């Protein structure tokens, strides 16, 4: 919650640094089959799952990303692109570039067939990093979604995914979580849980529309 978020920011100041983007706004379009095959598979928590999304940052940069999770380890592959190029890609009018990642994106698209914008997820993020370490923390809040009339540039027709007091903390590290961080989390009564922004948006949308 927001009070735990303030506690974390105070304690992290001794160990980590806010990245150069500071507080930034991130908008992502998740693509899926018309039957929501990817999202429905994901929320069943299989050993392997994957998703594809277009992400836009405050800088105006666009990235098309494949995100995969295998045995609780997350892998992300992405290329820099434009909204127009991505539209052509999903219309099968373009294969983007000829790099290895580009080929993986083509394979993903061809495996699932017709993919359409399913959900737009919007959030505000603050990210922390530690020098000479692979440890990274991100705090996402003000989580909202669109499922109808999806538009990257329209900030009006959003619904909240969770209540406005909720903050999502993600800890990204290859090795073990350092003792100092474990201690901060324990004293703040902050515990690990499973959460998917697009999965939660899907469940809420289906409930609201009696689907």
CSV table of C-alpha atoms in Angstrom, one decimal:
chain,number,residue,atom,x,y,z
A,1,UNK,CA,0.0,0.0,0.0
A,2,UNK,CA,1.0,3.7,-0.2
A,3,UNK,CA,2.3,3.9,3.4
A,4,UNK,CA,4.5,0.8,2.8
A,5,UNK,CA,5.7,2.5,-0.5
A,6,UNK,CA,6.8,5.6,1.5
A,7,UNK,CA,8.6,3.3,4.0
A,8,UNK,CA,10.4,1.5,1.2
A,9,UNK,CA,11.6,4.7,-0.5
A,10,UNK,CA,13.0,5.9,2.8
A,11,UNK,CA,14.8,2.7,3.5
A,12,UNK,CA,16.1,2.2,0.0
A,13,UNK,CA,17.8,5.6,-0.1
A,14,UNK,CA,20.8,4.1,1.8
A,15,UNK,CA,21.3,1.3,-0.8
A,16,UNK,CA,19.9,2.1,-4.2
A,17,UNK,CA,19.4,5.0,-6.7
A,18,UNK,CA,16.3,6.0,-8.6
A,19,UNK,CA,17.0,5.6,-12.3
A,20,UNK,CA,17.4,8.6,-14.7
A,21,UNK,CA,13.8,8.5,-15.8
A,22,UNK,CA,12.5,9.2,-12.3
A,23,UNK,CA,8.7,8.9,-12.2
A,24,UNK,CA,7.6,7.8,-15.6
A,25,UNK,CA,4.4,6.8,-17.3
A,26,UNK,CA,4.3,3.5,-19.2
A,27,UNK,CA,1.5,2.3,-21.5
A,28,UNK,CA,1.4,-1.2,-23.0
A,29,UNK,CA,-0.9,-2.9,-25.5
A,30,UNK,CA,-1.2,-6.6,-25.0
A,31,UNK,CA,-2.0,-8.6,-28.1
A,32,UNK,CA,-4.0,-11.8,-28.0
A,33,UNK,CA,-6.2,-14.1,-30.0
A,34,UNK,CA,-9.9,-13.1,-30.2
A,35,UNK,CA,-10.6,-15.9,-27.6
A,36,UNK,CA,-7.9,-14.5,-25.2
A,37,UNK,CA,-5.8,-17.7,-25.5
A,38,UNK,CA,-2.6,-16.2,-24.1
A,39,UNK,CA,-4.2,-14.5,-21.1
A,40,UNK,CA,-6.4,-17.5,-20.2
A,41,UNK,CA,-3.3,-19.7,-20.4
A,42,UNK,CA,-1.3,-17.3,-18.3
A,43,UNK,CA,-3.8,-17.1,-15.4
A,44,UNK,CA,-3.8,-20.9,-15.1
A,45,UNK,CA,-0.1,-20.6,-14.0
A,46,UNK,CA,1.5,-23.2,-16.2
A,47,UNK,CA,5.2,-23.9,-16.0
A,48,UNK,CA,5.7,-22.0,-19.3
A,49,UNK,CA,3.8,-19.0,-20.5
A,50,UNK,CA,4.4,-16.1,-22.9
A,51,UNK,CA,2.8,-12.9,-24.0
A,52,UNK,CA,3.5,-10.2,-26.6
A,53,UNK,CA,3.0,-6.4,-26.1
A,54,UNK,CA,3.8,-3.0,-27.5
A,55,UNK,CA,5.2,-0.7,-24.8
A,56,UNK,CA,5.4,3.1,-25.0
A,57,UNK,CA,7.6,5.2,-22.7
A,58,UNK,CA,7.5,8.9,-21.8
A,59,UNK,CA,10.4,9.4,-24.1
A,60,UNK,CA,8.2,8.5,-27.0
A,61,UNK,CA,10.1,5.3,-27.6
A,62,UNK,CA,8.1,2.1,-28.7
A,63,UNK,CA,9.3,-1.4,-28.1
A,64,UNK,CA,7.6,-4.7,-29.2
A,65,UNK,CA,8.3,-7.3,-26.6
A,66,UNK,CA,8.0,-11.0,-26.0
A,67,UNK,CA,7.9,-11.9,-22.3
A,68,UNK,CA,8.3,-15.5,-21.4
A,69,UNK,CA,8.2,-17.2,-18.0
A,70,UNK,CA,9.7,-20.7,-17.5
A,71,UNK,CA,9.9,-22.3,-14.1
A,72,UNK,CA,9.5,-18.9,-12.4
A,73,UNK,CA,12.3,-17.3,-14.4
A,74,UNK,CA,11.3,-14.4,-16.6
A,75,UNK,CA,12.9,-13.8,-20.0
A,76,UNK,CA,12.2,-10.7,-22.1
A,77,UNK,CA,13.2,-10.0,-25.8
A,78,UNK,CA,12.4,-6.8,-27.5
A,79,UNK,CA,13.1,-4.5,-30.4
A,80,UNK,CA,12.7,-0.7,-30.9
A,81,UNK,CA,10.0,0.1,-33.4
A,82,UNK,CA,7.0,2.4,-34.1
A,83,UNK,CA,3.2,2.0,-33.8
A,84,UNK,CA,2.9,2.0,-37.6
A,85,UNK,CA,5.4,-0.8,-38.0
A,86,UNK,CA,3.7,-2.8,-35.3
A,87,UNK,CA,0.3,-2.4,-37.0
A,88,UNK,CA,1.8,-3.6,-40.3
A,89,UNK,CA,3.4,-6.5,-38.5
A,90,UNK,CA,0.2,-7.8,-37.0
A,91,UNK,CA,-1.6,-7.3,-40.3
A,92,UNK,CA,1.1,-9.6,-41.9
A,93,UNK,CA,2.3,-6.8,-44.1
A,94,UNK,CA,5.7,-6.6,-42.4
A,95,UNK,CA,8.2,-8.9,-40.6
A,96,UNK,CA,10.0,-5.9,-38.9
A,97,UNK,CA,13.7,-6.4,-39.0
A,98,UNK,CA,15.8,-9.5,-39.9
A,99,UNK,CA,17.5,-9.8,-36.5
A,100,UNK,CA,17.3,-12.9,-34.3
A,101,UNK,CA,14.7,-11.1,-32.1
A,102,UNK,CA,12.8,-10.0,-35.2
A,103,UNK,CA,12.6,-13.7,-36.3
A,104,UNK,CA,11.4,-14.7,-32.8
A,105,UNK,CA,8.6,-12.1,-33.0
A,106,UNK,CA,7.6,-13.5,-36.4
A,107,UNK,CA,7.6,-17.0,-35.1
A,108,UNK,CA,5.4,-15.9,-32.2
A,109,UNK,CA,2.9,-14.2,-34.5
A,110,UNK,CA,2.8,-17.1,-36.9
A,111,UNK,CA,2.3,-19.6,-34.1
A,112,UNK,CA,-0.8,-17.9,-32.7
A,113,UNK,CA,-2.3,-16.7,-35.9
A,114,UNK,CA,-4.4,-13.5,-35.9
A,115,UNK,CA,-3.4,-11.4,-32.9
A,116,UNK,CA,-5.4,-8.2,-32.0
A,117,UNK,CA,-5.1,-5.5,-29.3
A,118,UNK,CA,-6.8,-7.2,-26.2
A,119,UNK,CA,-5.9,-4.9,-23.3
A,120,UNK,CA,-4.1,-1.6,-22.8
A,121,UNK,CA,-2.4,-1.3,-19.4
A,122,UNK,CA,-1.3,2.1,-18.0
A,123,UNK,CA,0.8,2.7,-14.9
A,124,UNK,CA,3.2,5.2,-13.3
A,125,UNK,CA,6.6,3.7,-12.4
A,126,UNK,CA,9.6,4.5,-10.3
A,127,UNK,CA,12.6,2.2,-10.8
A,128,UNK,CA,15.6,1.7,-8.5
A,129,UNK,CA,19.0,0.2,-9.4
A,130,UNK,CA,22.2,-0.6,-7.4
A,131,UNK,CA,25.7,0.1,-8.7
A,132,UNK,CA,27.7,-3.0,-9.6
A,133,UNK,CA,24.7,-5.2,-9.1
A,134,UNK,CA,22.0,-6.8,-11.2
A,135,UNK,CA,19.4,-5.9,-8.5
A,136,UNK,CA,16.6,-3.7,-9.7
A,137,UNK,CA,13.3,-2.7,-8.1
A,138,UNK,CA,10.3,-1.2,-9.8
A,139,UNK,CA,7.2,0.3,-8.1
A,140,UNK,CA,4.1,0.5,-10.3
A,141,UNK,CA,1.0,2.4,-9.2
A,142,UNK,CA,-2.1,4.2,-10.6
A,143,UNK,CA,-2.8,0.9,-12.5
A,144,UNK,CA,-5.5,1.3,-15.2
A,145,UNK,CA,-6.7,-0.5,-18.3
A,146,UNK,CA,-8.7,-0.2,-21.5
A,147,UNK,CA,-10.4,-3.2,-23.2
A,148,UNK,CA,-12.7,-1.4,-25.6
A,149,UNK,CA,-11.6,1.3,-28.0
A,150,UNK,CA,-8.0,0.8,-27.2
A,151,UNK,CA,-5.9,3.9,-27.9
A,152,UNK,CA,-2.4,4.6,-26.8
A,153,UNK,CA,-3.0,8.4,-26.9
A,154,UNK,CA,-6.4,8.4,-25.1
A,155,UNK,CA,-6.2,8.7,-21.4
A,156,UNK,CA,-9.9,9.2,-20.7
A,157,UNK,CA,-11.7,5.8,-20.9
A,158,UNK,CA,-9.6,3.9,-18.3
A,159,UNK,CA,-10.8,1.7,-15.5
A,160,UNK,CA,-8.7,0.9,-12.4
A,161,UNK,CA,-7.2,-2.5,-12.2
A,162,UNK,CA,-6.8,-2.3,-8.4
A,163,UNK,CA,-7.7,0.3,-5.8
A,164,UNK,CA,-5.7,3.6,-5.9
A,165,UNK,CA,-3.8,2.7,-2.7
A,166,UNK,CA,-2.2,-0.4,-4.2
A,167,UNK,CA,1.4,-0.3,-5.4
A,168,UNK,CA,3.0,-3.3,-7.2
A,169,UNK,CA,6.7,-3.9,-6.2
A,170,UNK,CA,8.7,-6.1,-8.5
A,171,UNK,CA,12.2,-7.3,-7.4
A,172,UNK,CA,14.4,-8.3,-10.4
A,173,UNK,CA,17.6,-10.1,-9.6
A,174,UNK,CA,19.5,-13.1,-11.0
A,175,UNK,CA,21.1,-14.2,-7.8
A,176,UNK,CA,19.7,-14.2,-4.2
A,177,UNK,CA,18.0,-11.2,-2.7
A,178,UNK,CA,20.5,-9.5,-0.4
A,179,UNK,CA,20.1,-9.7,3.3
A,180,UNK,CA,19.6,-6.0,3.8
A,181,UNK,CA,16.6,-6.1,1.4
A,182,UNK,CA,15.1,-9.1,3.0
A,183,UNK,CA,15.3,-7.3,6.3
A,184,UNK,CA,13.6,-4.2,5.0
A,185,UNK,CA,10.8,-6.2,3.5
A,186,UNK,CA,10.3,-8.2,6.6
A,187,UNK,CA,10.1,-5.2,8.9
A,188,UNK,CA,7.7,-3.5,6.5
A,189,UNK,CA,5.5,-6.6,6.4
A,190,UNK,CA,5.9,-6.8,2.7
A,191,UNK,CA,5.5,-10.4,1.4
A,192,UNK,CA,5.7,-12.1,-2.0
A,193,UNK,CA,2.6,-12.8,-3.9
A,194,UNK,CA,1.5,-13.5,-7.5
A,195,UNK,CA,0.1,-10.7,-9.6
A,196,UNK,CA,-0.4,-10.1,-13.3
A,197,UNK,CA,-1.6,-6.6,-14.5
A,198,UNK,CA,-3.2,-7.9,-17.7
A,199,UNK,CA,-4.5,-11.1,-15.9
A,200,UNK,CA,-6.2,-9.0,-13.3
A,201,UNK,CA,-7.6,-6.6,-15.9
A,202,UNK,CA,-9.0,-9.5,-17.9
A,203,UNK,CA,-10.7,-10.9,-14.8
A,204,UNK,CA,-12.2,-7.5,-13.9
A,205,UNK,CA,-13.4,-6.8,-17.4
A,206,UNK,CA,-15.0,-10.2,-17.7
A,207,UNK,CA,-16.8,-9.8,-14.4
A,208,UNK,CA,-18.0,-6.3,-15.2
A,209,UNK,CA,-19.4,-7.4,-18.6
A,210,UNK,CA,-20.8,-10.7,-17.3
A,211,UNK,CA,-18.7,-12.8,-19.7
